[in-house]
Amino acid sequence: MPPSTNYDIESAETLALKAVNFILADENLQQGFMATSGIAPEDFKALLGSPDFLGGVLDFLLGNEEQLIKFCEEYEINPADPARARHAFPGAVLDY
């Protein structure tokens, strides 16, 4: 898993959509995301194209190191890549 340096928006969206799948596949994680974001399950599909939503998905994983590591292992992603991808979306915090 060599680290990436920059993520273009398409690559960042692909990674964020993998994160959505990861969250939806785990009932506890899904409930935690919904409680944190206030987004209902029926709204997920409509929000998949929203850069703000996808950035929020990555923020959620970046805020939970244990789940972030599980996600990266499951998808064989370098653990630094979600933070790099996050910078492609609006509202990125620069200290991840």
Coordinates of N, CA and C in Angstrom, one line a residue:
M1 N 0.8 -1.2 0.0 CA 0.0 0.0 0.0 C 0.9 1.3 0.0
P2 N 1.4 1.6 -1.1 CA 2.2 2.8 -1.1 C 1.4 4.1 -0.9
P3 N 1.9 5.1 -0.2 CA 1.0 6.2 0.0 C 0.8 7.1 -1.2
S4 N -0.3 7.7 -1.3 CA -0.6 8.6 -2.4 C -0.2 10.0 -1.9
T5 N 0.1 10.9 -2.8 CA 0.4 12.3 -2.3 C -0.8 13.2 -2.5
N6 N -1.5 13.1 -3.6 CA -2.6 14.0 -3.9 C -3.8 13.1 -4.4
Y7 N -5.0 13.5 -4.1 CA -6.2 12.9 -4.6 C -6.9 13.9 -5.5
D8 N -7.2 13.5 -6.7 CA -8.1 14.3 -7.5 C -9.5 14.0 -7.0
I9 N -10.5 14.8 -7.4 CA -11.9 14.6 -6.9 C -12.4 13.2 -7.3
E10 N -12.1 12.7 -8.4 CA -12.7 11.4 -8.8 C -12.1 10.3 -7.9
S11 N -10.8 10.3 -7.7 CA -10.2 9.3 -6.8 C -10.7 9.4 -5.4
A12 N -10.9 10.7 -4.9 CA -11.4 10.9 -3.6 C -12.8 10.4 -3.5
E13 N -13.6 10.7 -4.5 CA -15.0 10.2 -4.5 C -15.1 8.7 -4.4
T14 N -14.2 8.0 -5.2 CA -14.2 6.5 -5.2 C -13.8 6.0 -3.8
L15 N -12.8 6.6 -3.1 CA -12.5 6.2 -1.8 C -13.6 6.5 -0.8
A16 N -14.2 7.6 -0.9 CA -15.3 8.0 0.0 C -16.5 7.0 -0.2
L17 N -16.8 6.6 -1.4 CA -17.9 5.7 -1.7 C -17.6 4.3 -1.1
K18 N -16.3 3.9 -1.1 CA -15.9 2.7 -0.4 C -16.2 2.9 1.1
A19 N -15.9 4.0 1.6 CA -16.2 4.3 3.1 C -17.7 4.2 3.4
V20 N -18.5 4.7 2.5 CA -20.0 4.6 2.6 C -20.3 3.1 2.7
N21 N -19.8 2.3 1.8 CA -20.1 0.9 1.8 C -19.7 0.3 3.1
F22 N -18.5 0.6 3.6 CA -18.0 0.1 4.8 C -18.9 0.4 6.0
I23 N -19.3 1.7 6.1 CA -20.2 2.1 7.1 C -21.6 1.4 7.1
L24 N -22.1 1.3 5.9 CA -23.4 0.7 5.7 C -23.4 -0.8 6.0
A25 N -22.3 -1.4 5.9 CA -22.1 -2.9 6.1 C -22.1 -3.3 7.6
D26 N -21.9 -2.3 8.4 CA -21.8 -2.5 9.9 C -23.0 -1.8 10.6
E27 N -23.9 -2.5 11.2 CA -25.1 -1.9 11.8 C -24.7 -0.9 12.9
N28 N -23.7 -1.2 13.7 CA -23.3 -0.3 14.8 C -22.7 1.0 14.2
L29 N -21.8 0.8 13.2 CA -21.2 1.9 12.6 C -22.2 2.8 11.9
Q30 N -23.1 2.2 11.2 CA -24.2 2.9 10.5 C -25.0 3.7 11.5
Q31 N -25.4 3.1 12.6 CA -26.1 3.8 13.6 C -25.3 5.0 14.2
G32 N -24.0 4.8 14.4 CA -23.2 5.9 14.9 C -23.1 7.0 13.9
F33 N -22.9 6.7 12.6 CA -22.9 7.7 11.6 C -24.2 8.5 11.6
M34 N -25.3 7.8 11.6 CA -26.6 8.5 11.5 C -26.8 9.4 12.7
A35 N -26.4 8.9 13.9 CA -26.5 9.7 15.1 C -25.7 10.9 15.1
T36 N -24.5 10.8 14.5 CA -23.5 11.9 14.5 C -23.9 12.9 13.4
S37 N -24.4 12.4 12.2 CA -24.7 13.3 11.1 C -26.1 13.8 11.0
G38 N -27.0 13.0 11.6 CA -28.4 13.3 11.5 C -29.0 12.9 10.2
I39 N -28.3 12.1 9.4 CA -28.8 11.7 8.1 C -29.5 10.3 8.3
A40 N -30.7 10.2 7.7 CA -31.5 9.0 7.8 C -31.1 8.1 6.7
P41 N -31.2 6.7 6.9 CA -30.8 5.8 5.8 C -31.4 6.0 4.5
E42 N -32.6 6.5 4.4 CA -33.3 6.7 3.2 C -32.7 7.9 2.4
D43 N -31.9 8.7 3.1 CA -31.3 9.9 2.4 C -29.9 9.6 1.8
F44 N -29.3 8.4 2.2 CA -28.0 8.1 1.7 C -27.9 8.2 0.2
K45 N -28.8 7.5 -0.5 CA -28.7 7.4 -2.0 C -28.7 8.8 -2.6
A46 N -29.6 9.7 -2.1 CA -29.7 11.0 -2.7 C -28.4 11.8 -2.4
L47 N -27.7 11.5 -1.4 CA -26.5 12.3 -1.0 C -25.2 11.8 -1.6
L48 N -25.2 10.6 -2.2 CA -24.0 10.0 -2.7 C -23.1 10.9 -3.6
G49 N -23.8 11.8 -4.3 CA -23.1 12.7 -5.2 C -22.7 14.0 -4.6
S50 N -23.0 14.2 -3.3 CA -22.7 15.4 -2.7 C -21.3 15.5 -2.1
P51 N -20.4 16.4 -2.5 CA -19.1 16.5 -2.0 C -19.1 16.7 -0.5
D52 N -20.0 17.5 0.0 CA -20.1 17.7 1.5 C -20.4 16.4 2.2
F53 N -21.3 15.6 1.7 CA -21.7 14.4 2.3 C -20.5 13.4 2.3
L54 N -19.8 13.3 1.2 CA -18.7 12.4 1.1 C -17.5 12.8 2.0
G55 N -17.3 14.2 2.1 CA -16.3 14.7 3.0 C -16.7 14.3 4.4
G56 N -18.0 14.4 4.8 CA -18.4 14.1 6.1 C -18.3 12.6 6.4
V57 N -18.4 11.8 5.4 CA -18.2 10.3 5.6 C -16.7 10.1 6.0
L58 N -15.8 10.7 5.3 CA -14.4 10.6 5.6 C -14.1 11.2 7.0
D59 N -14.7 12.3 7.3 CA -14.5 12.9 8.6 C -14.9 11.9 9.7
F60 N -16.0 11.2 9.5 CA -16.5 10.3 10.5 C -15.5 9.2 10.7
L61 N -15.0 8.6 9.6 CA -14.0 7.6 9.8 C -12.7 8.1 10.4
L62 N -12.3 9.3 9.9 CA -11.0 9.9 10.5 C -11.1 10.2 12.0
G63 N -12.3 10.3 12.5 CA -12.5 10.6 13.9 C -12.6 9.3 14.7
N64 N -12.5 8.1 14.1 CA -12.5 6.9 14.8 C -11.4 6.0 14.3
E65 N -10.3 6.1 15.0 CA -9.0 5.4 14.5 C -9.2 3.9 14.4
E66 N -9.9 3.3 15.3 CA -10.2 1.8 15.2 C -10.9 1.4 13.9
Q67 N -12.0 2.2 13.6 CA -12.7 1.9 12.4 C -12.0 2.3 11.1
L68 N -11.2 3.4 11.2 CA -10.4 3.8 10.1 C -9.4 2.7 9.7
I69 N -8.7 2.1 10.7 CA -7.8 1.0 10.5 C -8.5 -0.2 9.9
K70 N -9.6 -0.5 10.4 CA -10.4 -1.7 9.8 C -10.7 -1.4 8.4
F71 N -11.2 -0.2 8.1 CA -11.6 0.2 6.7 C -10.4 0.1 5.8
C72 N -9.2 0.6 6.2 CA -8.0 0.6 5.4 C -7.6 -0.9 5.2
E73 N -7.6 -1.7 6.2 CA -7.2 -3.1 6.0 C -8.2 -3.8 5.1
E74 N -9.5 -3.6 5.3 CA -10.5 -4.3 4.5 C -10.3 -3.9 3.0
Y75 N -10.1 -2.7 2.7 CA -10.0 -2.2 1.3 C -8.5 -2.1 0.8
E76 N -7.6 -2.5 1.6 CA -6.2 -2.5 1.3 C -5.7 -1.1 0.9
I77 N -6.1 -0.1 1.7 CA -5.8 1.3 1.5 C -4.7 1.7 2.5
N78 N -3.8 2.5 2.1 CA -2.8 3.1 3.0 C -3.6 3.9 4.0
P79 N -3.3 3.8 5.3 CA -4.0 4.5 6.4 C -4.0 6.0 6.2
A80 N -3.0 6.6 5.5 CA -2.9 8.0 5.4 C -3.8 8.5 4.2
D81 N -4.3 7.6 3.4 CA -5.0 8.0 2.2 C -6.4 8.6 2.4
P82 N -7.2 8.1 3.4 CA -8.4 8.8 3.7 C -8.3 10.3 4.0
A83 N -7.3 10.6 4.8 CA -7.0 12.0 5.1 C -6.6 12.8 3.9
R84 N -5.8 12.2 3.0 CA -5.4 12.8 1.8 C -6.6 13.0 0.9
A85 N -7.5 12.0 0.8 CA -8.7 12.2 0.0 C -9.6 13.2 0.5
R86 N -9.6 13.4 1.8 CA -10.5 14.3 2.5 C -10.3 15.7 2.0
H87 N -9.0 16.0 1.6 CA -8.7 17.4 1.2 C -9.3 17.8 -0.2
A88 N -9.8 16.8 -0.9 CA -10.4 17.1 -2.2 C -11.8 17.6 -2.0
F89 N -12.4 17.5 -0.8 CA -13.8 17.9 -0.6 C -13.8 19.2 0.2
P90 N -15.0 19.9 0.1 CA -15.1 21.2 0.8 C -15.1 20.9 2.4
G91 N -14.6 21.9 3.1 CA -14.6 21.9 4.5 C -13.5 21.1 5.1
A92 N -12.5 20.7 4.4 CA -11.4 19.9 4.9 C -10.6 20.6 6.0
V93 N -10.4 19.8 7.1 CA -9.6 20.3 8.2 C -8.1 19.9 7.9
L94 N -7.2 20.8 8.0 CA -5.9 20.5 7.5 C -5.0 19.8 8.5
D95 N -5.5 19.5 9.7 CA -4.6 18.8 10.7 C -4.8 17.3 10.8
Y96 N -5.4 16.7 9.9 CA -5.6 15.2 10.0 C -4.2 14.6 9.7

